[in-house]
Coordinates of C-alpha atoms in Angstrom, one line a residue:
M1 CA 0.1 -0.1 0.0
I2 CA 1.4 3.4 -0.7
R3 CA 1.2 5.6 2.2
E4 CA 2.6 9.0 0.8
M5 CA 2.9 10.1 -2.7
I6 CA 4.4 13.2 -4.9
A7 CA 2.3 13.9 -7.9
I8 CA 4.0 15.1 -10.8
L9 CA 1.9 17.2 -13.3
D10 CA 3.3 17.0 -16.7
F11 CA 3.2 20.0 -18.7
G12 CA 5.2 18.5 -21.6
S13 CA 8.7 18.4 -20.0
Q14 CA 11.4 16.3 -21.7
Y15 CA 12.5 15.5 -18.4
I16 CA 9.4 14.5 -16.7
Q17 CA 10.6 10.9 -16.3
L18 CA 13.5 12.1 -14.6
I19 CA 11.8 13.9 -12.2
A20 CA 9.8 11.0 -10.9
R21 CA 12.8 8.9 -10.7
R22 CA 14.7 11.5 -8.7
V23 CA 11.9 11.6 -6.1
R24 CA 11.9 7.9 -5.9
E25 CA 15.7 7.8 -5.3
H26 CA 14.9 9.6 -2.1
N27 CA 12.6 6.8 -1.2
V28 CA 9.3 8.6 -1.7
Y29 CA 6.9 7.3 -4.1
S30 CA 5.9 9.4 -7.2
R31 CA 3.4 9.4 -10.0
I32 CA 3.1 11.5 -13.1
F33 CA -0.2 12.7 -13.8
P34 CA -1.6 14.9 -16.9
A35 CA -1.4 18.8 -16.3
R36 CA -5.3 19.0 -16.2
V37 CA -5.7 16.0 -13.5
S38 CA -8.9 16.9 -11.3
V39 CA -8.3 18.1 -7.9
D40 CA -10.8 15.6 -6.9
E41 CA -8.7 12.7 -8.1
L42 CA -5.6 14.0 -6.5
S43 CA -7.7 14.8 -3.1
K44 CA -8.0 11.0 -3.0
L45 CA -4.4 10.2 -2.8
P46 CA -1.9 10.1 -0.1
L47 CA -0.6 13.3 -1.3
Q48 CA 2.4 14.7 0.6
G49 CA 3.3 17.3 -2.2
I50 CA 2.9 18.0 -5.9
I51 CA 5.4 19.2 -8.6
L52 CA 4.9 21.1 -11.6
S53 CA 6.9 20.1 -14.4
G54 CA 8.9 22.2 -17.0
G55 CA 7.4 22.6 -20.3
P56 CA 8.3 24.0 -23.8
A57 CA 5.2 26.6 -23.9
S58 CA 4.9 30.0 -22.5
V59 CA 2.3 30.7 -19.7
Y60 CA 1.0 33.8 -21.6
E61 CA 0.1 32.0 -24.6
A62 CA -3.7 31.4 -25.5
D63 CA -2.9 27.5 -25.7
A64 CA -0.4 27.1 -23.0
P65 CA -1.4 24.3 -20.7
R66 CA -2.7 25.0 -17.3
C67 CA -3.6 22.9 -14.1
D68 CA -6.7 23.3 -11.9
E69 CA -6.1 26.4 -9.7
R70 CA -7.8 24.9 -6.9
I71 CA -4.5 22.8 -6.3
F72 CA -3.4 25.5 -4.0
D73 CA -6.2 24.6 -1.7
L74 CA -5.1 21.1 -1.2
G75 CA -2.9 22.1 1.7
V76 CA 0.3 20.2 0.6
P77 CA 3.5 22.0 -0.7
I78 CA 3.8 22.3 -4.3
L79 CA 7.1 23.1 -6.3
G80 CA 7.2 24.6 -9.8
I81 CA 10.2 23.9 -11.7
C82 CA 10.8 26.2 -14.8
Y83 CA 7.6 26.4 -16.6
G84 CA 5.9 25.2 -13.5
M85 CA 7.5 27.8 -11.8
Q86 CA 6.1 30.4 -14.2
L87 CA 2.6 29.0 -14.1
G88 CA 2.3 28.8 -10.5
C89 CA 3.4 32.2 -10.0
Q90 CA 1.3 33.5 -12.6
M91 CA -1.9 31.9 -11.2
L92 CA -0.8 33.5 -7.7
G93 CA -0.7 36.9 -9.2
A94 CA 2.7 37.4 -10.7
E95 CA 3.6 38.6 -14.3
V96 CA 5.6 36.4 -16.6
I97 CA 7.6 38.1 -19.6
P98 CA 10.0 37.1 -22.5
A99 CA 13.3 37.5 -21.1
R100 CA 15.8 40.1 -22.2
N101 CA 18.7 37.6 -21.7
R102 CA 17.6 34.0 -21.9
E103 CA 19.5 31.3 -19.9
F104 CA 20.5 28.1 -21.6
G105 CA 23.1 26.0 -19.9
R106 CA 25.0 26.2 -16.8
A107 CA 24.3 29.1 -14.6
S108 CA 25.9 30.4 -11.2
L109 CA 23.1 30.8 -8.7
T110 CA 23.3 33.0 -5.6
I111 CA 21.2 31.9 -2.4
L112 CA 19.6 34.7 -0.6
D113 CA 17.4 32.6 1.8
K114 CA 18.5 29.3 3.3
I115 CA 15.4 28.6 5.5
D116 CA 14.0 25.6 3.6
L117 CA 14.6 24.7 0.1
F118 CA 18.3 25.8 0.1
A119 CA 19.0 25.1 3.7
T120 CA 22.0 22.9 3.1
L121 CA 23.4 24.4 0.1
P122 CA 26.2 27.0 0.0
D123 CA 25.8 30.7 -0.9
E124 CA 26.9 29.9 -4.4
T125 CA 26.1 27.0 -6.8
L126 CA 25.9 25.7 -10.1
V127 CA 22.5 25.0 -12.0
W128 CA 20.9 23.9 -15.3
A129 CA 18.8 26.5 -16.9
S130 CA 16.6 26.1 -19.9
H131 CA 14.3 29.2 -20.4
G132 CA 13.3 32.1 -22.4
D133 CA 10.6 33.6 -20.0
Q134 CA 11.0 34.8 -16.7
V135 CA 8.9 36.0 -13.7
T136 CA 9.0 39.6 -12.9
N137 CA 6.9 42.0 -10.5
P138 CA 5.7 39.0 -8.5
G139 CA 3.8 41.0 -5.9
Q140 CA 3.9 41.2 -1.8
G141 CA 3.1 37.6 -1.2
F142 CA 6.3 36.2 -2.8
V143 CA 10.0 36.2 -1.1
K144 CA 13.1 36.0 -3.5
L145 CA 15.0 32.8 -2.5
A146 CA 17.9 33.0 -5.1
Q147 CA 18.8 34.8 -8.2
T148 CA 21.3 34.5 -11.2
K149 CA 23.1 37.2 -13.1
T150 CA 20.3 37.5 -15.6
C151 CA 17.3 36.1 -13.6
P152 CA 16.4 38.2 -10.5
W153 CA 13.9 35.8 -9.5
A154 CA 15.4 32.7 -10.1
A155 CA 13.7 30.7 -7.1
V156 CA 10.7 32.1 -4.6
R157 CA 8.5 31.0 -1.9
H158 CA 5.0 32.0 -1.6
Q159 CA 4.5 33.2 1.9
E160 CA 0.6 31.8 2.2
K161 CA 0.3 29.2 -0.5
R162 CA 3.2 27.0 0.3
F163 CA 4.2 27.4 -3.2
F164 CA 7.8 27.3 -4.2
G165 CA 9.2 27.9 -7.5
V166 CA 12.8 27.3 -9.2
Q167 CA 13.9 28.7 -12.8
F168 CA 16.2 25.9 -13.3
H169 CA 16.1 22.2 -13.3
P170 CA 17.2 20.4 -10.0
E171 CA 16.5 17.0 -11.4
V172 CA 19.2 17.0 -14.1
S173 CA 22.8 15.7 -13.6
H174 CA 24.2 19.3 -14.6
T175 CA 22.7 21.0 -11.4
P176 CA 25.2 19.3 -8.9
K177 CA 23.1 20.4 -5.9
G178 CA 19.8 19.3 -7.4
P179 CA 19.3 16.1 -5.2
E180 CA 19.8 18.1 -2.2
I181 CA 17.3 20.8 -3.3
L182 CA 14.7 18.0 -3.9
K183 CA 15.7 16.1 -0.8
N184 CA 15.1 19.3 1.1
F185 CA 11.6 19.6 -0.6
L186 CA 10.8 16.3 0.0
Y187 CA 11.8 16.1 3.6
D188 CA 11.7 19.6 5.1
V189 CA 8.9 20.8 3.1
C190 CA 6.6 18.1 2.7
R191 CA 7.3 16.2 5.7
C192 CA 7.8 12.8 3.7
T193 CA 9.0 10.0 5.8
G194 CA 10.6 8.0 2.8
D195 CA 8.8 4.8 3.3
W196 CA 8.9 3.7 -0.7
K197 CA 11.2 0.4 0.0
M198 CA 11.6 -2.5 -2.8
S199 CA 10.8 -5.0 0.1
D200 CA 7.3 -3.6 0.7
F201 CA 6.7 -3.7 -3.0
V202 CA 7.8 -7.2 -3.5
A203 CA 5.4 -8.1 -0.6
E204 CA 2.3 -6.2 -2.0
T205 CA 2.8 -7.0 -5.7
V206 CA 2.8 -11.0 -4.7
K207 CA -0.3 -10.1 -2.9
S208 CA -1.7 -8.3 -5.8
I209 CA -0.6 -11.1 -8.3
R210 CA -2.5 -13.8 -6.2
R211 CA -5.6 -11.7 -5.9
Q212 CA -5.7 -11.4 -9.7
V213 CA -4.9 -15.0 -10.6
G214 CA -6.5 -16.9 -8.4
D215 CA -5.9 -20.7 -9.6
A216 CA -5.5 -19.7 -13.3
T217 CA -2.2 -20.5 -15.1
V218 CA -0.1 -17.2 -16.1
I219 CA 2.2 -17.5 -19.5
C220 CA 5.3 -15.4 -19.2
G221 CA 7.5 -14.7 -22.2
L222 CA 10.9 -15.0 -21.2
S223 CA 14.0 -13.3 -23.1
G224 CA 16.7 -13.6 -20.1
G225 CA 16.7 -9.6 -20.0
V226 CA 16.0 -8.1 -16.5
D227 CA 12.6 -7.1 -17.1
S228 CA 11.2 -10.5 -18.0
S229 CA 13.4 -12.2 -15.7
V230 CA 12.2 -10.1 -12.7
V231 CA 8.8 -10.7 -13.9
A232 CA 9.1 -14.5 -13.8
S233 CA 10.9 -14.6 -10.6
L234 CA 8.0 -12.4 -8.8
L235 CA 5.3 -14.4 -10.7
H236 CA 6.8 -17.6 -9.5
Q237 CA 7.3 -16.4 -5.9
A238 CA 3.5 -15.6 -6.0
I239 CA 2.0 -18.7 -7.8
G240 CA 4.8 -21.0 -8.1
E241 CA 3.6 -23.9 -10.4
Q242 CA 0.8 -22.0 -12.0
L243 CA 3.6 -20.1 -14.0
V244 CA 4.7 -21.4 -17.4
C245 CA 7.5 -19.3 -19.1
I246 CA 7.8 -19.4 -22.9
L247 CA 11.4 -18.6 -24.3
V248 CA 11.2 -18.1 -28.2
D249 CA 14.8 -18.9 -29.8
N250 CA 14.5 -16.7 -32.9
G251 CA 18.0 -17.5 -34.1
L252 CA 19.1 -14.0 -33.4
L253 CA 20.3 -14.6 -30.0
R254 CA 23.9 -14.1 -28.3
R255 CA 26.2 -16.9 -28.3
N256 CA 25.2 -19.5 -25.8
E257 CA 22.4 -17.3 -24.6
R258 CA 19.7 -19.9 -24.6
G259 CA 21.6 -22.4 -22.9
S260 CA 22.4 -19.8 -20.1
I261 CA 18.5 -18.9 -19.9
V262 CA 17.6 -22.7 -19.5
S263 CA 20.2 -23.3 -16.9
T264 CA 19.1 -20.2 -14.7
F265 CA 15.4 -20.6 -14.9
R266 CA 14.5 -24.2 -15.4
D267 CA 17.6 -25.9 -13.4
H268 CA 18.4 -23.3 -10.7
F269 CA 14.9 -21.7 -10.2
H270 CA 13.0 -24.7 -11.1
I271 CA 10.4 -22.8 -13.1
D272 CA 8.5 -24.4 -16.2
L273 CA 10.2 -23.2 -19.2
R274 CA 9.1 -24.5 -22.6
V275 CA 11.6 -23.5 -25.2
V276 CA 10.1 -22.8 -28.8
D277 CA 12.9 -23.2 -31.5
W278 CA 11.7 -21.0 -34.5
S279 CA 15.1 -19.9 -35.6
S280 CA 14.6 -21.4 -39.0
Q281 CA 11.4 -19.7 -39.7
F282 CA 12.7 -16.4 -38.6
L283 CA 15.8 -16.6 -40.8
T284 CA 13.9 -17.7 -43.9
A285 CA 11.4 -14.8 -43.6
L286 CA 14.3 -12.7 -43.2
A287 CA 16.3 -13.7 -46.2
G288 CA 16.8 -10.8 -48.6
V289 CA 15.4 -8.1 -46.2
T290 CA 17.5 -5.1 -45.7
E291 CA 15.1 -2.4 -44.6
P292 CA 15.2 -1.9 -40.8
Q293 CA 11.9 -1.4 -40.1
Q294 CA 10.7 -4.1 -42.4
K295 CA 13.0 -6.5 -40.6
R296 CA 11.4 -5.6 -37.4
K297 CA 8.0 -6.0 -38.5
I298 CA 9.0 -9.6 -39.9
I299 CA 10.3 -10.4 -36.5
G300 CA 7.7 -9.4 -34.7
A301 CA 5.0 -11.3 -36.8
E302 CA 7.3 -14.3 -36.7
F303 CA 7.5 -14.1 -32.6
I304 CA 3.7 -14.1 -32.5
K305 CA 3.4 -17.3 -34.5
A306 CA 6.2 -18.7 -32.3
F307 CA 4.6 -17.7 -29.1
K308 CA 0.9 -18.8 -30.1
S309 CA 2.3 -22.4 -31.1
E310 CA 3.3 -23.0 -27.6
A311 CA 0.8 -20.8 -25.6
T312 CA -2.3 -22.5 -27.3
K313 CA -1.1 -25.9 -25.6
I314 CA -1.0 -25.1 -22.2
P315 CA -4.3 -25.6 -20.4
N316 CA -6.2 -23.3 -17.9
A317 CA -4.0 -20.4 -19.4
R318 CA -6.0 -17.2 -18.6
F319 CA -3.2 -14.6 -18.3
L320 CA -0.1 -13.3 -19.9
A321 CA 2.6 -11.5 -17.9
Q322 CA 4.7 -8.7 -19.3
G323 CA 7.7 -6.8 -18.5
T324 CA 5.9 -3.5 -19.0
L325 CA 7.7 -0.6 -17.1
Y326 CA 6.6 2.9 -16.0
P327 CA 8.4 4.8 -18.9
D328 CA 6.5 2.4 -21.4
V329 CA 3.3 3.4 -19.7
I330 CA 4.0 7.1 -19.8
E331 CA 5.1 6.9 -23.4
S332 CA 2.2 4.7 -24.9
G333 CA -0.6 6.4 -22.8
A334 CA -2.6 4.4 -20.1
P335 CA -6.3 4.1 -20.0
R336 CA -7.9 7.0 -18.2
G337 CA -8.9 4.8 -15.6
E338 CA -5.3 3.8 -14.8
G339 CA -4.8 7.6 -13.6
V340 CA -1.6 7.8 -15.8
P341 CA -1.3 10.1 -18.6
P342 CA 0.4 10.1 -22.0
L343 CA 3.4 11.9 -22.6
S344 CA 2.7 15.5 -23.3
S345 CA 3.0 17.5 -26.3
S346 CA 6.2 18.2 -28.4
L347 CA 8.5 21.0 -27.9
N348 CA 7.9 24.1 -29.7
G349 CA 11.4 25.8 -28.5
K350 CA 10.6 28.0 -25.7
E351 CA 12.1 25.7 -23.2
Q352 CA 15.1 24.4 -25.0
G353 CA 17.6 21.7 -24.7
Q354 CA 17.7 18.4 -26.4
D355 CA 15.0 18.0 -29.0
A356 CA 12.4 15.6 -28.4
L357 CA 13.8 12.3 -29.4
A358 CA 10.8 10.6 -31.2
T359 CA 7.0 11.1 -31.6
H360 CA 4.9 8.8 -29.4
A361 CA 3.8 7.3 -32.8
K362 CA 7.2 6.4 -33.8
A363 CA 8.2 5.2 -30.4
A364 CA 5.2 2.8 -30.3
N365 CA 6.0 1.5 -33.6
I366 CA 9.8 0.8 -32.7
K367 CA 8.9 -1.1 -29.6
L368 CA 5.8 -3.2 -30.9
H369 CA 7.9 -6.1 -31.4
H370 CA 9.6 -6.2 -27.8
N371 CA 6.4 -7.4 -26.3
V372 CA 3.6 -9.7 -27.4
G373 CA 1.7 -7.4 -29.6
G374 CA -1.8 -8.4 -30.1
L375 CA -1.2 -11.7 -28.3
P376 CA -3.6 -11.0 -25.3
A377 CA -6.7 -9.9 -27.4
Q378 CA -5.9 -13.2 -29.8
L379 CA -5.8 -15.7 -27.2
G380 CA -8.4 -14.2 -25.1
F381 CA -5.7 -13.2 -22.1
E382 CA -5.8 -10.9 -19.3
L383 CA -2.4 -8.9 -18.9
V384 CA -0.5 -9.2 -15.8
E385 CA 1.9 -6.5 -15.3
P386 CA 3.7 -6.2 -11.9
L387 CA 6.4 -3.9 -13.0
R388 CA 4.3 -1.2 -14.5
D389 CA 4.9 1.3 -11.7
L390 CA 8.8 1.0 -11.8
F391 CA 11.9 2.4 -13.5
K392 CA 14.7 0.6 -14.9
D393 CA 16.8 0.7 -12.0
E394 CA 14.1 0.0 -9.5
V395 CA 13.5 -3.2 -11.6
R396 CA 17.2 -4.1 -10.9
V397 CA 16.8 -3.5 -7.2
V398 CA 13.9 -6.0 -7.2
G399 CA 15.9 -8.4 -9.0
E400 CA 18.6 -8.3 -6.6
Y401 CA 16.0 -8.7 -3.6
L402 CA 14.7 -11.8 -5.6
G403 CA 18.1 -13.4 -5.5
L404 CA 18.8 -13.0 -9.4
P405 CA 22.1 -13.7 -10.6
D406 CA 24.0 -10.3 -11.2
D407 CA 24.8 -11.5 -14.9
I408 CA 20.9 -11.0 -15.1
V409 CA 20.0 -8.2 -12.8
W410 CA 22.8 -6.0 -14.4
R411 CA 22.8 -7.1 -17.9
H412 CA 22.9 -4.4 -20.6
P413 CA 19.5 -4.0 -22.4
F414 CA 19.3 -6.1 -25.6
P415 CA 16.7 -5.2 -28.3
G416 CA 13.7 -7.4 -29.0
P417 CA 14.9 -8.3 -32.5
G418 CA 18.2 -9.5 -31.0
L419 CA 21.0 -9.3 -33.5
G420 CA 18.9 -8.9 -36.3
V421 CA 18.9 -5.0 -35.7
R422 CA 22.7 -5.2 -35.1
I423 CA 23.6 -6.5 -38.6
L424 CA 23.1 -4.0 -41.1
G425 CA 21.8 -5.1 -44.4
E426 CA 20.7 -8.7 -44.9
V427 CA 20.5 -11.2 -41.7
T428 CA 22.3 -14.4 -42.7
P429 CA 23.7 -17.5 -40.6
K430 CA 27.3 -16.5 -41.6
R431 CA 26.9 -12.9 -40.7
L432 CA 25.3 -13.8 -37.3
E433 CA 28.2 -16.1 -36.4
V434 CA 30.7 -13.3 -37.0
L435 CA 28.4 -10.8 -35.2
R436 CA 28.1 -13.3 -32.2
A437 CA 31.9 -13.9 -31.9
A438 CA 32.8 -10.1 -32.0
D439 CA 30.0 -9.5 -29.5
E440 CA 31.2 -12.1 -27.3
I441 CA 34.9 -10.7 -27.3
L442 CA 33.5 -7.2 -26.5
I443 CA 31.6 -8.0 -23.6
D444 CA 34.3 -10.5 -22.2
E445 CA 36.9 -7.7 -22.6
I446 CA 34.6 -4.9 -21.1
K447 CA 34.1 -7.3 -17.9
A448 CA 37.5 -8.1 -17.6
A449 CA 38.6 -4.5 -17.3
G450 CA 35.7 -4.1 -14.4
L451 CA 34.0 -1.9 -16.8
Y452 CA 30.5 -3.6 -17.4
R453 CA 28.6 -2.0 -14.5
S454 CA 29.8 1.4 -15.2
I455 CA 29.1 1.2 -18.8
S456 CA 25.1 1.5 -19.4
Q457 CA 25.2 -0.4 -22.9
A458 CA 27.7 -1.8 -25.2
L459 CA 27.2 -3.7 -28.4
A460 CA 28.8 -4.8 -31.6
V461 CA 27.4 -3.9 -35.0
L462 CA 28.2 -5.6 -38.2
V463 CA 28.7 -2.8 -40.9
P464 CA 27.8 -3.8 -44.6
V465 CA 30.9 -2.6 -45.8
S466 CA 34.4 -4.5 -46.7
T467 CA 37.4 -2.7 -46.3
V468 CA 40.9 -3.2 -47.9
G469 CA 43.4 -4.6 -45.2
V470 CA 46.8 -6.6 -45.1
M471 CA 46.8 -10.0 -43.3
G472 CA 49.6 -12.1 -43.5
D473 CA 51.3 -10.2 -46.3
E474 CA 48.2 -10.6 -48.4
R475 CA 45.8 -8.3 -49.3
S476 CA 42.3 -8.8 -47.7
Y477 CA 38.8 -7.4 -48.5
E478 CA 36.8 -8.0 -45.5
N479 CA 34.1 -6.9 -43.0
V480 CA 34.0 -4.0 -40.5
V481 CA 32.6 -4.2 -37.0
A482 CA 31.6 -1.0 -35.1
I483 CA 31.7 -1.0 -31.3
R484 CA 29.2 1.2 -29.6
A485 CA 29.3 1.9 -25.5
V486 CA 27.2 4.6 -24.1
D487 CA 26.8 6.0 -20.6
T488 CA 23.5 7.4 -19.4
T489 CA 20.9 7.4 -16.6
D490 CA 17.7 7.5 -18.5
F491 CA 18.6 6.3 -22.2
M492 CA 16.8 9.2 -23.4
T493 CA 20.1 11.1 -23.8
A494 CA 23.4 9.3 -23.7
D495 CA 26.9 9.9 -24.2
F496 CA 29.8 7.6 -25.6
S497 CA 31.8 5.9 -23.0
H498 CA 35.3 6.9 -22.6
I499 CA 36.8 3.5 -22.4
P500 CA 40.6 3.4 -21.9
Y501 CA 42.6 3.3 -25.2
E502 CA 44.4 0.0 -24.1
V503 CA 40.9 -1.8 -23.6
L504 CA 39.6 -0.6 -27.1
S505 CA 43.2 -1.8 -28.5
T506 CA 42.7 -5.4 -26.8
I507 CA 39.0 -5.6 -28.1
S508 CA 40.2 -4.5 -31.6
S509 CA 43.2 -7.0 -31.7
R510 CA 41.1 -9.9 -30.7
I511 CA 38.4 -9.3 -33.1
I512 CA 40.4 -8.9 -35.9
N513 CA 42.6 -12.0 -35.0
E514 CA 40.1 -14.2 -33.6
V515 CA 37.0 -13.6 -35.9
R516 CA 37.4 -14.8 -39.6
G517 CA 36.2 -12.2 -42.1
V518 CA 36.8 -9.1 -40.0
N519 CA 39.8 -6.9 -40.7
R520 CA 38.7 -3.6 -39.4
V521 CA 37.0 -2.1 -35.9
V522 CA 35.9 1.2 -35.4
Y523 CA 34.6 2.8 -32.2
D524 CA 31.4 4.8 -32.4
I525 CA 31.8 8.4 -30.4
S526 CA 28.4 9.9 -31.3
S527 CA 26.1 11.1 -28.6
K528 CA 22.3 10.5 -28.3
P529 CA 20.7 12.7 -29.9
P530 CA 21.7 13.1 -32.7
A531 CA 22.4 9.4 -33.0
T532 CA 20.3 6.6 -31.4
I533 CA 22.0 4.0 -29.1
E534 CA 21.1 1.2 -31.6
W535 CA 22.2 1.7 -35.2
E536 CA 18.9 0.5 -36.7

């Protein structure tokens, strides 16, 4: 049971998920709501506070998103971030105008009031600003808490309404003291107790699964990734032999991956795991196909066929378990009754920074093959989604609590289409073997160097380009393998990992010497955006 909650109202911020994660990192449960969520709905929740997110609009525009003004009557503290500050101040009588000097990037914040929000901070600190509008003439009800060189009202407090506003982003890593600011808001202002613990989540989720499922059988698609593995472990703890897992071998897995999954879940955890070898069907369907989206569609369609072929054989199966996470819920848009909003509108440039990474339609299309698509409706299944309230880092904590091996809990993300989208061009058995060998060397050397946990995701890509080389005093004309490794906290933005040259040298040397058909290795040093993490 959730005993205290911070409601985050979404005005279109690209950082909305990051705000929610930052709150949860302080052991306080947070949930994202659409900007126009009703006060009546909010009043039914165990609210300790509200955060108004940033956003791309200007509050003085006719169609600017707004919230119910009665939120100030709920009696809980409210923190406005960037657009959220401007909106809250405007609703309480302040004026917001285009700034003479806009602030984008790092700014030096001078703190003038250290009673609550900035109580533990030094007099000067760096913050990340991203705004073209500013609050001016706020009126008698406001107290100035901080300022920058070009923004006189960089942080405010309203004396009567328990409203706080900051004209910068405490949720991003570029604001070094941001975690302290949020912690002060949560604990000193909102008086949160910090009772959001994974042990409580696991206990409540196990009870919830048992209530939902009864004596029916639940089918879980198991890929070996952290999400599906944690779902399977949670379900097994809740319902034991009522769980049946299905692993579809699409022929696009990493080397020895199928055997490792079987060993872990069937032999160690004693879970009923069925393996469907559909590799020949996948590779036959992919023959001659080079267009990335077409490959994804084929892989998705074949997965459904393979999964159905086994699922229809399982008696009393009424439920299908999926590893849906909270970011998936936010991005795809949940049913209104769930109280979870779709992600808000695209940027129009007023609050600048990274561009929106994708439209929701595009994101949904890319992710379609990652789960079971239309299977619930086709088979008449009800969904079980025990992780739908969690972020990826929280899922890893649950996995550790459940006793899953580190190799699974801390496994790097692996795409649903597998190596099929890491081979640029046609997917063939020969090209798969080349990439499997290169991928194995990459991961082995990163682990040997002690870098696997610090790198967010590492992968090898087989490029459809042959280059001239010299091997054994003879001319060669062979494949190029690209290495990609990134550091990120949320996978929305990422920077390339600064792997030491000696490690890169070892990786390159081993791949060229040990993988027949490769004579060149390159390292991808692009960031996201503009590049995505995967190449296809």
